[in-house]
Amino acid sequence: MNYTKKLFYTYIVTRFDKLTPSQNTTLEELILDCAVVDDSSLQRLAIVKMIKDHPNLRLAAQYNNAIETKNGLLETKVDLIFLDIEMPILTGFDLLDDLVHKPQIIFVTGKTKYAYKAFNYNAIDYLRKPLTKDRFLNAVHKAINLHRLKTEGNVEDDDYIFVKSNLKKKKVFLNDLKFIEALGDYVKLVTYNEPIIVLSTMKAFEAQLPADRFMRIHKSYIINMDKVEKYNSRNIEIEGDKIPLSRHKKTKLMEALSR
């Protein structure tokens, strides 16, 4: 990854893509074709409206059951599906089991009990009904980021780790992981969704992460270097969060960000 640094009183780091201008897709140009699958016409209407209001989304199709969806996707290519789980005859999970080529999936359902199973299907997010605009935008943001990284060839479909939290295993996509904070005998994973608390030492958790993307910049913090927006001699900033930077880690961080 390439960065420019403005060295005044602080070091300001802005990320640029490796791709050439002809290959690079700006956010304004990126469009995800979407399908909405829900047996409730009112729920479909609510999601369709949010899709139409989003500059990076385009409605390609809407379906009221899994069978109709399976047949429709044979002719209509989509990048992202907003998928209900509880539907007549076949569930959303049944639909995904039958699809050979799976788009990105955002589950939209009224029940929380399917959340763990949903992440076994590599779901981008799991949204509760009634859908709020903030949660919708947050989920779409993750889908756009993952689509861009896959398009640019920087991430694989298996780019995730499993962690154990509250006696359950959770799948965490590395692109969703902003930073990790030490909390005594636990670590807190700060993601674009909710924070996840895991029983682990920082050293043990650091060993699970790819060293070319994650760095321990402080005894209590590991950061995703792809998410760094700016930094100075004392802290770095990720999505508005200021994280302390150890003095002896500054040079190593600058070298890593400038590669």
Short mmCIF file of C-alpha atoms in Angstrom, two decimals:
data_model
loop_
_atom_site.label_atom_id
_atom_site.label_comp_id
_atom_site.label_asym_id
_atom_site.label_seq_id
_atom_site.Cartn_x
_atom_site.Cartn_y
_atom_site.Cartn_z
CA MET A 1 0.00 0.00 0.00
CA ASN A 2 1.21 3.55 -0.76
CA TYR A 3 0.89 6.55 1.55
CA THR A 4 1.76 10.25 1.31
CA LYS A 5 3.17 11.95 4.36
CA LYS A 6 2.98 15.67 5.05
CA LEU A 7 5.67 16.47 7.57
CA PHE A 8 4.76 19.69 9.31
CA TYR A 9 4.23 19.47 13.06
CA THR A 10 2.51 16.10 12.61
CA TYR A 11 2.78 13.21 10.19
CA ILE A 12 -0.41 12.97 8.19
CA VAL A 13 -0.89 9.65 6.45
CA THR A 14 -3.43 9.20 3.67
CA ARG A 15 -3.93 5.87 1.98
CA PHE A 16 -3.79 5.51 -1.79
CA ASP A 17 -4.35 2.38 -3.81
CA LYS A 18 -1.60 0.54 -5.66
CA LEU A 19 -3.69 0.33 -8.77
CA THR A 20 -3.08 2.43 -11.84
CA PRO A 21 -5.67 5.14 -12.68
CA SER A 22 -7.24 2.88 -15.30
CA GLN A 23 -7.61 0.03 -12.82
CA ASN A 24 -8.61 2.05 -9.78
CA THR A 25 -12.31 2.30 -8.96
CA THR A 26 -13.26 5.37 -6.96
CA LEU A 27 -16.04 5.22 -4.42
CA GLU A 28 -18.22 7.37 -6.69
CA GLU A 29 -17.82 4.88 -9.55
CA LEU A 30 -18.34 1.72 -7.51
CA ILE A 31 -21.86 0.29 -7.79
CA LEU A 32 -23.10 -2.93 -6.16
CA ASP A 33 -26.06 -4.61 -7.85
CA CYS A 34 -28.43 -5.76 -5.12
CA ALA A 35 -31.29 -8.21 -4.66
CA VAL A 36 -33.81 -8.11 -1.82
CA VAL A 37 -35.32 -11.40 -0.67
CA ASP A 38 -38.16 -11.26 1.86
CA ASP A 39 -41.66 -12.73 1.96
CA SER A 40 -42.97 -9.50 3.50
CA SER A 41 -43.77 -6.86 0.89
CA LEU A 42 -43.50 -4.11 3.53
CA GLN A 43 -40.03 -5.22 4.58
CA ARG A 44 -38.91 -5.43 0.96
CA LEU A 45 -40.23 -1.93 0.34
CA ALA A 46 -38.28 -0.53 3.31
CA ILE A 47 -35.01 -2.08 2.12
CA VAL A 48 -35.62 -1.13 -1.52
CA LYS A 49 -36.06 2.51 -0.50
CA MET A 50 -32.73 2.50 1.38
CA ILE A 51 -31.01 0.89 -1.60
CA LYS A 52 -32.38 3.50 -3.99
CA ASP A 53 -31.23 6.29 -1.66
CA HIS A 54 -27.65 4.96 -1.53
CA PRO A 55 -25.26 6.23 -4.24
CA ASN A 56 -23.26 2.99 -4.39
CA LEU A 57 -26.19 0.58 -4.61
CA ARG A 58 -28.43 -0.37 -7.52
CA LEU A 59 -31.55 -2.51 -7.19
CA ALA A 60 -31.28 -5.41 -9.63
CA ALA A 61 -34.14 -7.61 -8.39
CA GLN A 62 -36.50 -8.34 -5.53
CA TYR A 63 -38.03 -11.69 -4.65
CA ASN A 64 -40.59 -12.91 -2.13
CA ASN A 65 -39.28 -16.46 -1.60
CA ALA A 66 -36.17 -18.60 -1.94
CA ILE A 67 -37.36 -20.64 -4.93
CA GLU A 68 -38.12 -17.52 -6.95
CA THR A 69 -34.71 -16.15 -5.97
CA LYS A 70 -32.83 -19.26 -7.01
CA ASN A 71 -34.44 -19.20 -10.46
CA GLY A 72 -34.04 -15.45 -10.84
CA LEU A 73 -30.33 -15.45 -10.02
CA LEU A 74 -29.69 -17.80 -12.92
CA GLU A 75 -30.31 -14.82 -15.21
CA THR A 76 -29.63 -11.82 -12.97
CA LYS A 77 -26.13 -11.27 -11.58
CA VAL A 78 -25.96 -9.50 -8.25
CA ASP A 79 -23.11 -8.48 -5.96
CA LEU A 80 -25.09 -8.26 -2.72
CA ILE A 81 -28.26 -9.88 -1.34
CA PHE A 82 -30.32 -8.56 1.54
CA LEU A 83 -31.73 -11.87 2.71
CA ASP A 84 -34.51 -12.82 5.10
CA ILE A 85 -34.12 -16.17 6.89
CA GLU A 86 -37.61 -17.33 7.86
CA MET A 87 -39.59 -17.78 4.63
CA PRO A 88 -42.18 -20.34 3.48
CA ILE A 89 -40.95 -23.71 2.10
CA LEU A 90 -37.23 -22.82 1.92
CA THR A 91 -35.31 -20.65 4.39
CA GLY A 92 -32.61 -18.17 3.50
CA PHE A 93 -30.05 -20.76 4.61
CA ASP A 94 -31.60 -23.34 2.26
CA LEU A 95 -31.25 -20.86 -0.58
CA LEU A 96 -27.55 -20.29 0.11
CA ASP A 97 -26.96 -24.05 0.31
CA ASP A 98 -28.33 -24.34 -3.24
CA LEU A 99 -26.37 -21.45 -4.77
CA VAL A 100 -23.16 -22.36 -6.58
CA HIS A 101 -21.91 -18.78 -6.85
CA LYS A 102 -22.73 -16.84 -3.70
CA PRO A 103 -22.82 -13.02 -3.67
CA GLN A 104 -22.13 -11.09 -0.51
CA ILE A 105 -24.91 -11.61 2.03
CA ILE A 106 -26.48 -9.27 4.56
CA PHE A 107 -29.10 -11.11 6.59
CA VAL A 108 -32.16 -9.08 7.59
CA THR A 109 -34.36 -10.90 10.07
CA GLY A 110 -36.55 -10.42 13.11
CA LYS A 111 -34.80 -13.10 15.19
CA THR A 112 -31.41 -13.06 16.92
CA LYS A 113 -31.20 -16.84 17.30
CA TYR A 114 -29.77 -17.35 13.81
CA ALA A 115 -26.83 -14.96 14.24
CA TYR A 116 -24.15 -17.60 14.91
CA LYS A 117 -25.29 -19.79 12.03
CA ALA A 118 -25.38 -16.74 9.75
CA PHE A 119 -21.68 -16.11 10.20
CA ASN A 120 -20.95 -19.68 9.15
CA TYR A 121 -22.25 -18.52 5.76
CA ASN A 122 -19.65 -15.71 5.62
CA ALA A 123 -22.35 -13.10 6.13
CA ILE A 124 -21.23 -9.49 5.90
CA ASP A 125 -23.67 -8.52 8.63
CA TYR A 126 -26.78 -9.60 10.52
CA LEU A 127 -29.45 -6.90 10.80
CA ARG A 128 -32.49 -6.98 13.07
CA LYS A 129 -35.92 -5.87 11.93
CA PRO A 130 -37.15 -3.18 12.02
CA LEU A 131 -34.15 -1.96 10.06
CA THR A 132 -32.53 1.33 11.04
CA LYS A 133 -30.72 3.58 8.60
CA ASP A 134 -27.51 3.65 10.65
CA ARG A 135 -27.22 -0.14 10.81
CA PHE A 136 -28.06 -0.38 7.11
CA LEU A 137 -25.33 2.13 6.18
CA ASN A 138 -22.80 0.41 8.43
CA ALA A 139 -23.47 -2.97 6.82
CA VAL A 140 -23.30 -1.52 3.30
CA HIS A 141 -20.01 0.18 4.18
CA LYS A 142 -18.53 -3.21 5.07
CA ALA A 143 -19.85 -4.76 1.87
CA ILE A 144 -18.36 -1.97 -0.25
CA ASN A 145 -14.97 -2.26 1.46
CA LEU A 146 -14.85 -6.01 0.99
CA HIS A 147 -15.95 -5.73 -2.66
CA ARG A 148 -13.21 -3.19 -3.38
CA LEU A 149 -10.53 -5.30 -1.72
CA LYS A 150 -11.59 -8.40 -3.62
CA THR A 151 -11.71 -6.47 -6.88
CA GLU A 152 -8.24 -5.10 -6.27
CA GLY A 153 -6.99 -8.59 -5.46
CA ASN A 154 -5.95 -7.83 -1.88
CA VAL A 155 -8.19 -10.20 0.03
CA GLU A 156 -9.29 -13.82 -0.23
CA ASP A 157 -12.65 -15.31 0.67
CA ASP A 158 -11.11 -17.00 3.71
CA ASP A 159 -9.65 -13.74 5.08
CA TYR A 160 -11.07 -14.16 8.58
CA ILE A 161 -10.39 -15.69 11.96
CA PHE A 162 -12.62 -17.44 14.49
CA VAL A 163 -12.67 -16.19 18.08
CA LYS A 164 -14.47 -17.50 21.15
CA SER A 165 -16.65 -15.01 22.99
CA ASN A 166 -19.38 -15.77 25.54
CA LEU A 167 -18.82 -19.50 24.99
CA LYS A 168 -19.59 -19.13 21.27
CA LYS A 169 -17.32 -19.08 18.27
CA LYS A 170 -17.59 -15.97 16.11
CA LYS A 171 -16.19 -15.32 12.67
CA VAL A 172 -14.34 -12.01 12.38
CA PHE A 173 -13.39 -10.72 8.94
CA LEU A 174 -9.99 -9.08 9.12
CA ASN A 175 -11.17 -6.17 7.01
CA ASP A 176 -13.81 -5.42 9.68
CA LEU A 177 -11.26 -5.41 12.50
CA LYS A 178 -10.06 -1.86 13.26
CA PHE A 179 -7.95 -2.44 16.37
CA ILE A 180 -7.52 -4.63 19.45
CA GLU A 181 -7.33 -3.30 23.02
CA ALA A 182 -5.99 -5.13 26.09
CA LEU A 183 -8.44 -5.48 28.99
CA GLY A 184 -6.63 -7.37 31.75
CA ASP A 185 -7.00 -11.09 31.00
CA TYR A 186 -9.15 -10.24 27.96
CA VAL A 187 -8.80 -8.39 24.68
CA LYS A 188 -11.45 -6.24 23.03
CA LEU A 189 -11.84 -6.47 19.26
CA VAL A 190 -13.14 -3.16 17.89
CA THR A 191 -14.95 -3.81 14.61
CA TYR A 192 -17.37 -1.94 12.36
CA ASN A 193 -20.16 -3.81 14.12
CA GLU A 194 -20.18 -4.44 17.87
CA PRO A 195 -17.03 -4.88 20.02
CA ILE A 196 -16.12 -8.49 20.81
CA ILE A 197 -14.53 -9.51 24.12
CA VAL A 198 -12.18 -12.51 23.98
CA LEU A 199 -10.30 -14.30 26.76
CA SER A 200 -6.72 -13.99 25.54
CA THR A 201 -3.40 -12.27 26.09
CA MET A 202 -2.27 -9.64 23.59
CA LYS A 203 0.76 -11.74 22.67
CA ALA A 204 -1.34 -14.82 21.92
CA PHE A 205 -3.88 -12.87 19.89
CA GLU A 206 -1.17 -11.01 17.96
CA ALA A 207 0.17 -14.38 16.80
CA GLN A 208 -3.15 -15.11 15.04
CA LEU A 209 -2.95 -11.98 12.87
CA PRO A 210 -0.99 -11.43 9.64
CA ALA A 211 2.07 -9.32 10.50
CA ASP A 212 1.91 -7.41 7.21
CA ARG A 213 -1.50 -5.96 8.12
CA PHE A 214 -1.55 -5.72 11.92
CA MET A 215 0.99 -4.15 14.28
CA ARG A 216 1.27 -3.81 18.02
CA ILE A 217 1.95 -0.09 18.49
CA HIS A 218 1.52 0.00 22.27
CA LYS A 219 1.52 -2.54 25.10
CA SER A 220 -2.29 -2.31 25.11
CA TYR A 221 -3.09 -1.87 21.41
CA ILE A 222 -2.79 -3.70 18.10
CA ILE A 223 -3.96 -1.83 15.00
CA ASN A 224 -5.08 -2.73 11.51
CA MET A 225 -2.61 -0.69 9.43
CA ASP A 226 -5.06 -0.54 6.51
CA LYS A 227 -7.36 1.59 8.70
CA VAL A 228 -4.86 4.25 9.80
CA GLU A 229 -6.04 7.72 8.76
CA LYS A 230 -3.37 9.87 10.41
CA TYR A 231 -0.84 9.85 13.22
CA ASN A 232 1.64 11.99 15.13
CA SER A 233 4.38 11.24 17.64
CA ARG A 234 1.88 10.33 20.35
CA ASN A 235 -1.12 8.61 18.79
CA ILE A 236 -2.73 7.30 15.63
CA GLU A 237 -6.30 7.86 14.48
CA ILE A 238 -8.68 5.22 13.08
CA GLU A 239 -12.25 6.23 12.22
CA GLY A 240 -12.23 8.94 14.90
CA ASP A 241 -10.65 6.75 17.61
CA LYS A 242 -7.32 8.03 18.94
CA ILE A 243 -4.95 5.25 19.97
CA PRO A 244 -1.70 5.82 21.90
CA LEU A 245 1.54 5.18 19.99
CA SER A 246 4.62 4.04 21.89
CA ARG A 247 7.67 6.17 21.13
CA HIS A 248 9.83 3.19 20.15
CA LYS A 249 7.14 1.94 17.72
CA LYS A 250 6.85 5.17 15.68
CA THR A 251 9.73 4.45 13.29
CA LYS A 252 8.59 0.89 12.67
CA LEU A 253 5.03 2.08 11.98
CA MET A 254 6.22 4.75 9.52
CA GLU A 255 8.29 2.18 7.65
CA ALA A 256 5.36 -0.24 7.46
CA LEU A 257 2.90 2.40 6.24
CA SER A 258 5.24 3.66 3.56
CA ARG A 259 5.75 0.26 1.93
#
